[in-house]
PDB file of C-alpha atoms in Angstrom:
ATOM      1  CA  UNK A1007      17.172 -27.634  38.704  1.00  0.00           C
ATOM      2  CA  UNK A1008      16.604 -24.659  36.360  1.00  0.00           C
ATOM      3  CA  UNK A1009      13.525 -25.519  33.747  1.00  0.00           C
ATOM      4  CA  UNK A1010      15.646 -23.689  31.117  1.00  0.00           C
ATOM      5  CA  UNK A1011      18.881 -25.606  31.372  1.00  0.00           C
ATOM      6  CA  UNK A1012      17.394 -28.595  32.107  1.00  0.00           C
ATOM      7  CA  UNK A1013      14.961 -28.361  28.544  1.00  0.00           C
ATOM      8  CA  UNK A1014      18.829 -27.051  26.553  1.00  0.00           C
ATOM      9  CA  UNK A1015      20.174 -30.545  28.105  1.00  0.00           C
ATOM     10  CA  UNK A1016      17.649 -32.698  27.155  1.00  0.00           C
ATOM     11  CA  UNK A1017      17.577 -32.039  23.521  1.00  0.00           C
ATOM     12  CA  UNK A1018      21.172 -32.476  23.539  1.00  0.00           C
ATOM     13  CA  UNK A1019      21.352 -35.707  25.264  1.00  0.00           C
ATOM     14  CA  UNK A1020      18.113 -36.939  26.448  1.00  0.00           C
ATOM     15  CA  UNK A1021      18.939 -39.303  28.835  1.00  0.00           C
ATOM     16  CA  UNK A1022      20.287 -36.512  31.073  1.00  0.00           C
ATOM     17  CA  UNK A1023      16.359 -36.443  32.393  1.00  0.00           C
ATOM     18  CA  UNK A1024      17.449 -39.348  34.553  1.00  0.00           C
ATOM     19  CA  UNK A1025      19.849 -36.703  36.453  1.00  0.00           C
ATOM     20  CA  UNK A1026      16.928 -33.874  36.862  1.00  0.00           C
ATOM     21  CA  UNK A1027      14.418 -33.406  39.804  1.00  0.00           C
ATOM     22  CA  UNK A1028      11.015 -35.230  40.375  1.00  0.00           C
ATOM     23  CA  UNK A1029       9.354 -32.375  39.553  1.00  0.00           C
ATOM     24  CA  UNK A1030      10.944 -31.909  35.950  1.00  0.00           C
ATOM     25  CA  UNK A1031      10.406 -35.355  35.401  1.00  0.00           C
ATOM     26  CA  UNK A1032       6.886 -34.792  35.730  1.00  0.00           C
ATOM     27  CA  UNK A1033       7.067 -31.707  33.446  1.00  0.00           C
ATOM     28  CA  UNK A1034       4.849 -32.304  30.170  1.00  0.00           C
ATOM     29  CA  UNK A1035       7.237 -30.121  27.387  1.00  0.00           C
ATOM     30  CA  UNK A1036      10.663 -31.571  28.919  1.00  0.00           C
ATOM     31  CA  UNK A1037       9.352 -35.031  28.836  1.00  0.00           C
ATOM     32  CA  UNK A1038       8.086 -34.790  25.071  1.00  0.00           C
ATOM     33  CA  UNK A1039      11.906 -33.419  24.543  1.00  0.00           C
ATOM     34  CA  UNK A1040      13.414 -36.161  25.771  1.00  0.00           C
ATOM     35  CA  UNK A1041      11.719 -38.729  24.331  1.00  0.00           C
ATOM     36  CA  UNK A1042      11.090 -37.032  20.751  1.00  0.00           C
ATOM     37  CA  UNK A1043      15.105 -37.028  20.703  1.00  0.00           C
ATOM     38  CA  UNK A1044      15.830 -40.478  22.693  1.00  0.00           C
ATOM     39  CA  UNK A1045      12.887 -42.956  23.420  1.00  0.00           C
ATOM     40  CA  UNK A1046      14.424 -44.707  26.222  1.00  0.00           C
ATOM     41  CA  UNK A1047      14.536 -42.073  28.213  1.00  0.00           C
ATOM     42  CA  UNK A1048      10.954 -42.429  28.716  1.00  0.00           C
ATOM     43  CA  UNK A1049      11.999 -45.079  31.258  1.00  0.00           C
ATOM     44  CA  UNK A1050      12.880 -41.457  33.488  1.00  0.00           C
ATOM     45  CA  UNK A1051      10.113 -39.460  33.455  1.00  0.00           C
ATOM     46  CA  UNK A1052       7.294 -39.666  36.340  1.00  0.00           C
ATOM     47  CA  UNK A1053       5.058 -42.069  36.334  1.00  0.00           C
ATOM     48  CA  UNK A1054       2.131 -40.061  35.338  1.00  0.00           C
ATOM     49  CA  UNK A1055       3.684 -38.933  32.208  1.00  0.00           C
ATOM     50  CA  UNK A1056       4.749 -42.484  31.644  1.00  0.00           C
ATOM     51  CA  UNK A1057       0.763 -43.419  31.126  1.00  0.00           C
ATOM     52  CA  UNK A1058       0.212 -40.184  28.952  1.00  0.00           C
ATOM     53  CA  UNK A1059      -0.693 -41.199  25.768  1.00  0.00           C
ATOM     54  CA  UNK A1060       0.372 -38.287  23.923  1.00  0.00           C
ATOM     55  CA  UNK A1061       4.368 -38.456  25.642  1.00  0.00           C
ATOM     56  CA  UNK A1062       3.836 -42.573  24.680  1.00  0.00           C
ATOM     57  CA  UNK A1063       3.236 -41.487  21.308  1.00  0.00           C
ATOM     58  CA  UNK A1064       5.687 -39.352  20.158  1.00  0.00           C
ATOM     59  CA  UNK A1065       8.007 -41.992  22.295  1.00  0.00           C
ATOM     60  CA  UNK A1066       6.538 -44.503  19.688  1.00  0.00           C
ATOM     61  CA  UNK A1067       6.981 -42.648  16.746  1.00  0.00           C
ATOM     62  CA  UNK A1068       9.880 -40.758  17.268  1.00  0.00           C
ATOM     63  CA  UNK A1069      12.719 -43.533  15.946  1.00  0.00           C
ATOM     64  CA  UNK A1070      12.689 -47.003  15.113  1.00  0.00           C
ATOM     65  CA  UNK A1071      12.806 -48.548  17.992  1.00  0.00           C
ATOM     66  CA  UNK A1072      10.443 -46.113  19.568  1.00  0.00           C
ATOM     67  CA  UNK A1073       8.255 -49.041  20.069  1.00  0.00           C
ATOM     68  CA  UNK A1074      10.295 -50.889  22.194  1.00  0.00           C
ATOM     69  CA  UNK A1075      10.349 -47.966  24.351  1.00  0.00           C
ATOM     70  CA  UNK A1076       6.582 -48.607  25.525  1.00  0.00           C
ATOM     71  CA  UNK A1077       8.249 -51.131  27.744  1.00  0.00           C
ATOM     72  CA  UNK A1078       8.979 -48.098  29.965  1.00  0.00           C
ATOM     73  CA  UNK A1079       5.657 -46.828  29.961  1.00  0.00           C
ATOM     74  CA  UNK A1080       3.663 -46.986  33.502  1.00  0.00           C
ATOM     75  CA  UNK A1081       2.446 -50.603  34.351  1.00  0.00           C
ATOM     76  CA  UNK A1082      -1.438 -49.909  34.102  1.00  0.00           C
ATOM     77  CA  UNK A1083      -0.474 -48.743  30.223  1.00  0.00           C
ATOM     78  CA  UNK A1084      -2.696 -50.571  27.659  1.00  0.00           C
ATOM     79  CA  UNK A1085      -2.427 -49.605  23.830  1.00  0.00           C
ATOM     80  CA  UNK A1086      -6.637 -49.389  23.801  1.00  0.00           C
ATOM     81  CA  UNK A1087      -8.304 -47.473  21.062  1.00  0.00           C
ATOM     82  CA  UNK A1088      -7.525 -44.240  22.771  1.00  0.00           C
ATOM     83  CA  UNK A1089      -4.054 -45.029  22.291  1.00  0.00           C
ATOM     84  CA  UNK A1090      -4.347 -45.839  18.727  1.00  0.00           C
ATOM     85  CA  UNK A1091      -6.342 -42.058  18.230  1.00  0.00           C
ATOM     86  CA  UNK A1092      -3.476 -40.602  19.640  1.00  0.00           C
ATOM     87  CA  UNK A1093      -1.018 -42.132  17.589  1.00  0.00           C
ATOM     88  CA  UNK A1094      -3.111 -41.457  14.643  1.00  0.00           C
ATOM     89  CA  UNK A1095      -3.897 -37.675  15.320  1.00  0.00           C
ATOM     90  CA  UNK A1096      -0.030 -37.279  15.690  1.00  0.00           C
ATOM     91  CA  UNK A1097       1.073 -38.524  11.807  1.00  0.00           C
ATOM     92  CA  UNK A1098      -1.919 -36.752  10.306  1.00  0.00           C
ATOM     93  CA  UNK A1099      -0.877 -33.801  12.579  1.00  0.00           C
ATOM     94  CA  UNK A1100       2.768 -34.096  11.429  1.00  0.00           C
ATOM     95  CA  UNK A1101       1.858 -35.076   7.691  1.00  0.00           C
ATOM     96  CA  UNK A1102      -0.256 -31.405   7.769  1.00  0.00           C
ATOM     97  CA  UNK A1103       2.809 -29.285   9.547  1.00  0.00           C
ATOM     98  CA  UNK A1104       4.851 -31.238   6.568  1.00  0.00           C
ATOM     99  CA  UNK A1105       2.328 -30.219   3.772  1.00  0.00           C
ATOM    100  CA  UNK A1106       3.052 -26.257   5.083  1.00  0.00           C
ATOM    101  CA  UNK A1107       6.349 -26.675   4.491  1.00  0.00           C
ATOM    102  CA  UNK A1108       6.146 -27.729   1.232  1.00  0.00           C
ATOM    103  CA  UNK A1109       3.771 -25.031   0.447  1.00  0.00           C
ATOM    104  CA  UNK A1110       5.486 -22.433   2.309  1.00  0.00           C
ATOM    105  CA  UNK A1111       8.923 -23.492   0.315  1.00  0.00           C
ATOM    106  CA  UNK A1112       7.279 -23.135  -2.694  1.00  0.00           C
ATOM    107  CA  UNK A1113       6.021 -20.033  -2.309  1.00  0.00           C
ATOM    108  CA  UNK A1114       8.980 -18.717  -1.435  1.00  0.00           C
ATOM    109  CA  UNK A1115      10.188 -20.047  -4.523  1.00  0.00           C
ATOM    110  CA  UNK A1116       7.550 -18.439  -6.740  1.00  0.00           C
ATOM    111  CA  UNK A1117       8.223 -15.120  -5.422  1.00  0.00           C
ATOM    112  CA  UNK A1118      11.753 -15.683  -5.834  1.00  0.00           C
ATOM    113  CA  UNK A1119      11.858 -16.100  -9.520  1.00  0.00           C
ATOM    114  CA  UNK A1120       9.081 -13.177  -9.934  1.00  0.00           C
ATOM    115  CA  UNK A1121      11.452 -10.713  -8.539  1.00  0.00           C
ATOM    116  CA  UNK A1122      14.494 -12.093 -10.473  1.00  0.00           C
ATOM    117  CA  UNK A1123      11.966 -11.965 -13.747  1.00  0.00           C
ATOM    118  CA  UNK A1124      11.485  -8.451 -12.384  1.00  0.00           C
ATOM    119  CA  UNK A1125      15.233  -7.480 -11.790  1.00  0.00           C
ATOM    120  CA  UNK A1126      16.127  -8.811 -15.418  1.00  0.00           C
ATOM    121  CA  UNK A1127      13.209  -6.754 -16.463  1.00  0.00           C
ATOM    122  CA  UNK A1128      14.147  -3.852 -14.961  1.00  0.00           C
ATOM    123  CA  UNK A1129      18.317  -4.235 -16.327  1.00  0.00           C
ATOM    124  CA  UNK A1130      16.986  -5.280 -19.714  1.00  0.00           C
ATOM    125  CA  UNK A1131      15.224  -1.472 -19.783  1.00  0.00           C
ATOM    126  CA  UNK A1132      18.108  -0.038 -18.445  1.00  0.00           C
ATOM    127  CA  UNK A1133      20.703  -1.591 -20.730  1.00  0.00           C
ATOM    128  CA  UNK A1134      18.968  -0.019 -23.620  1.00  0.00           C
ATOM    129  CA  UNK A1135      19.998   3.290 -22.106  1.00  0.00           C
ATOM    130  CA  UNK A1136      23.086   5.210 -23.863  1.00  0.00           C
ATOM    131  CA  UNK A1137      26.553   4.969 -22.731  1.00  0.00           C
ATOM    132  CA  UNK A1138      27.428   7.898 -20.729  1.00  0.00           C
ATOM    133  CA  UNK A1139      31.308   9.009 -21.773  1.00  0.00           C
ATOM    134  CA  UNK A1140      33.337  11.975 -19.498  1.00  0.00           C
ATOM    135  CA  UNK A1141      33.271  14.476 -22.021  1.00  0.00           C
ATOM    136  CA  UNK A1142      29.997  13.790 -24.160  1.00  0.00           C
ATOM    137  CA  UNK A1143      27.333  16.660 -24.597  1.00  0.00           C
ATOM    138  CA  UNK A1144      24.972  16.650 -22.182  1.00  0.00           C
ATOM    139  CA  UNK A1145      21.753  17.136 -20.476  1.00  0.00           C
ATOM    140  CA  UNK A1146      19.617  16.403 -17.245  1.00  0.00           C
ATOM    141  CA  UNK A1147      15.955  15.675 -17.531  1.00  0.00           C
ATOM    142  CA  UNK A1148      13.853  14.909 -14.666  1.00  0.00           C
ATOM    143  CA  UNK A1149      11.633  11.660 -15.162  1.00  0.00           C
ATOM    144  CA  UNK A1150       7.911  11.888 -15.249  1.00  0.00           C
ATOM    145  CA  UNK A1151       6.432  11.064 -11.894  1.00  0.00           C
ATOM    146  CA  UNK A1152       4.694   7.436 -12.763  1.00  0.00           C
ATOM    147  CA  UNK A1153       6.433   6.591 -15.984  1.00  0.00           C
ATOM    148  CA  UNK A1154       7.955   3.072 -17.012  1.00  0.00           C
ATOM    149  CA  UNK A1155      11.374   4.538 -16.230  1.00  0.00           C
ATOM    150  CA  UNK A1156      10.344   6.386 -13.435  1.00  0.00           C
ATOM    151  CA  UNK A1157       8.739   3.268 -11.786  1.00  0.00           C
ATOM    152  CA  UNK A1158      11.770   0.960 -12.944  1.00  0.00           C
ATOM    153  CA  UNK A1159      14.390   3.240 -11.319  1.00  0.00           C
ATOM    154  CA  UNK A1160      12.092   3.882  -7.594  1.00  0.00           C
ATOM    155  CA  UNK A1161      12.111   0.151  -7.750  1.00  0.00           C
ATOM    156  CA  UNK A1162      15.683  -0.627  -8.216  1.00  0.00           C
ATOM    157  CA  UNK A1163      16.507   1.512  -4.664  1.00  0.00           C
ATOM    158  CA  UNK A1164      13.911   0.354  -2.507  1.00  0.00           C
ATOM    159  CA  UNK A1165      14.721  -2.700  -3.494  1.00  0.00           C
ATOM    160  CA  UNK A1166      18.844  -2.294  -2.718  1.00  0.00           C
ATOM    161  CA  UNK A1167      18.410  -1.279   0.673  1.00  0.00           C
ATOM    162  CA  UNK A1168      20.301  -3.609   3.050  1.00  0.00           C
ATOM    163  CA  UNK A1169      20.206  -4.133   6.849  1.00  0.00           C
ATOM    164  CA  UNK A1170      22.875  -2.082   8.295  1.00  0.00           C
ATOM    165  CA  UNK A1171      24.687  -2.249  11.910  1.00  0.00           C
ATOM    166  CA  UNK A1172      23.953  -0.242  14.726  1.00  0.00           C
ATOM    167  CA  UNK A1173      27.398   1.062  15.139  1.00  0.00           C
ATOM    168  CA  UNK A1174      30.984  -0.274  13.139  1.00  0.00           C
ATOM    169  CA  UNK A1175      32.088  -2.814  15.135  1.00  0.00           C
ATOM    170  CA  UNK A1176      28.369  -3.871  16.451  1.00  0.00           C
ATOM    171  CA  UNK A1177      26.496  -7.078  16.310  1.00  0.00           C
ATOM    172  CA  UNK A1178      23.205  -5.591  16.598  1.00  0.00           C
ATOM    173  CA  UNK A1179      21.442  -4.867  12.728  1.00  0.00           C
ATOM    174  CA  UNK A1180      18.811  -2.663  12.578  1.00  0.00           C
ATOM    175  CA  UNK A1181      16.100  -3.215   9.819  1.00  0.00           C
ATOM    176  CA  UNK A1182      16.418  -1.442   6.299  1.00  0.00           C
ATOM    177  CA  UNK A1183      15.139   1.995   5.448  1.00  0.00           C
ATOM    178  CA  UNK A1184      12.318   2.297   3.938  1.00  0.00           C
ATOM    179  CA  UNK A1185      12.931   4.785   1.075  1.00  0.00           C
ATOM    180  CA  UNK A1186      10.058   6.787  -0.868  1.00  0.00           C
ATOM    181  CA  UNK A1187      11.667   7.827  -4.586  1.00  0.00           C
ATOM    182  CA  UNK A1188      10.445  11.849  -4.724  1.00  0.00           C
ATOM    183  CA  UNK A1189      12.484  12.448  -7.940  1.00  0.00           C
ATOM    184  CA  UNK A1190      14.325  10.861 -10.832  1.00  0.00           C
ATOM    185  CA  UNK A1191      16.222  12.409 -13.425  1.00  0.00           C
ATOM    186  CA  UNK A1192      17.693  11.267 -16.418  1.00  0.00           C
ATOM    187  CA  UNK A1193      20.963  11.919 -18.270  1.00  0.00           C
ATOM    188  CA  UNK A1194      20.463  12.993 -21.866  1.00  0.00           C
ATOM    189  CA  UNK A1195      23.110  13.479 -24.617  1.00  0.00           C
ATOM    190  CA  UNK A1196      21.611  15.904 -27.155  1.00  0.00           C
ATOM    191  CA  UNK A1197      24.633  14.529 -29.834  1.00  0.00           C
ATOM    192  CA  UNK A1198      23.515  11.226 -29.808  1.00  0.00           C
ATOM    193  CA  UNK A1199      20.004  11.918 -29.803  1.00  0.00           C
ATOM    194  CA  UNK A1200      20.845  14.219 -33.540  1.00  0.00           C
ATOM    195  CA  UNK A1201      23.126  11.137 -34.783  1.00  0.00           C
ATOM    196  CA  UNK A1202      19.894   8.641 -34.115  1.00  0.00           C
ATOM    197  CA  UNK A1203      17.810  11.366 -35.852  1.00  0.00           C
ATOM    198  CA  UNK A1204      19.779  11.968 -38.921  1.00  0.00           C
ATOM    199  CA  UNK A1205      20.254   8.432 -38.829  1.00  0.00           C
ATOM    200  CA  UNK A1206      16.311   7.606 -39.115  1.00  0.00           C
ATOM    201  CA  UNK A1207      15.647  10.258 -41.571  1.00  0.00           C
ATOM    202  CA  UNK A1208      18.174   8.999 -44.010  1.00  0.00           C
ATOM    203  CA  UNK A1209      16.933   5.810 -43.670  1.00  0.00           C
ATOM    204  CA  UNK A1210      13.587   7.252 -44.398  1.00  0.00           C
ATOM    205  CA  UNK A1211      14.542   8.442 -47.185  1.00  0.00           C
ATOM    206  CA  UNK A1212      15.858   5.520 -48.632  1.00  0.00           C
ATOM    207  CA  UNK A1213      12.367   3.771 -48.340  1.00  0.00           C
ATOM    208  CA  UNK A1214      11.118   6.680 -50.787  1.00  0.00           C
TER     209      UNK A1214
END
């Protein structure tokens, strides 16, 4: 039998090791398949693998009535201390892979709220900016290279860039561009800038 199809079969229905060659059933990493996903078919597998501690372990531990799986296991099998260190390295092994999830989760999570703290930063400063209408006076300004806005605006398209596909009817995505912001220029309208100005001195000069 093919190692590949065989390893697909078992972890969709484990007992379909009783069906593959000797050889397979002697194979270490389809074994450990079957029996992480279906204990009783432990009762398949060769008869060296059937006294492995570390296949009788996860065989053990892998449902609740994993332990009446050990029934299968070879006939010299004794649950000695070397059995119970197995079984023990396995949950403290498992608890640890657990504990990295957790952690990894939550840093994901962290970093996801920093960059939506960051993207309703960035809006905030942008919503402050005037209302652009089709026949206002205006003007274009370029940015200063390393200013707040400057920074805030380089962010917002790196940031926007999206896989794309390799061709319009393709399956195949290719990875993002990565974008370096050379320029930014801003749209300025001079009349709004004399309203706020008049504005501020009259209110100046009612403080007097």
């Amino acid at each position: 039998h093919d190692r590949n199809f065989v390893m697909q079969a078992v972890v969709l229905q484990p007992m379909a090791l009783q069906r593959a060659s000797e050889e397979l059933k002697d194979d270490f990493d389809i074994v450990r398949e079957a029996v992480m996903n279906d204990p009783q078919s432990l009762q398949f597998a060769s008869e060296r693998l059937r006294a492995d501690h570390r296949i009788l372990v996860k065989a053990a531990r892998s449902c609740r009535d994993g332990p009446a799986a050990l029934a299968h296991a070879a006939n010299d099998f004794q649950p000695n201390l070397d059995f119970i260190r197995h079984l023990v390295q396995d949950a403290m092994e498992e608890i640890e892979e657990e504990d990295k999830d957790k952690r990894r989760i939550m840093k994901n999570i962290r970093q996801a709220i920093i960059h939506e703290r960051q993207k309703q930063y960035d809006f905030l400063l942008v919503s402050q900016l005037p209302r652009f209408a089709q026949y206002s006076e205006y003007a274009v300004e370029a940015v200063g290279l390393g200013s707040p806005c400057f920074e805030v605006f380089s962010r917002l398209v790196r940031e926007n860039v999206a896989m794309h596909r390799e061709s319009l009817l393709s399956n195949t995505f290719r990875p993002a561009p990565r974008l370096e912001v050379l320029r930014v220029r801003s749209v300025v309208n001079p009349r709004l800038q004399r309203m706020y100005t008049a504005r501020l001195e009259h209110l100046q000069g009612l403080r007097r």
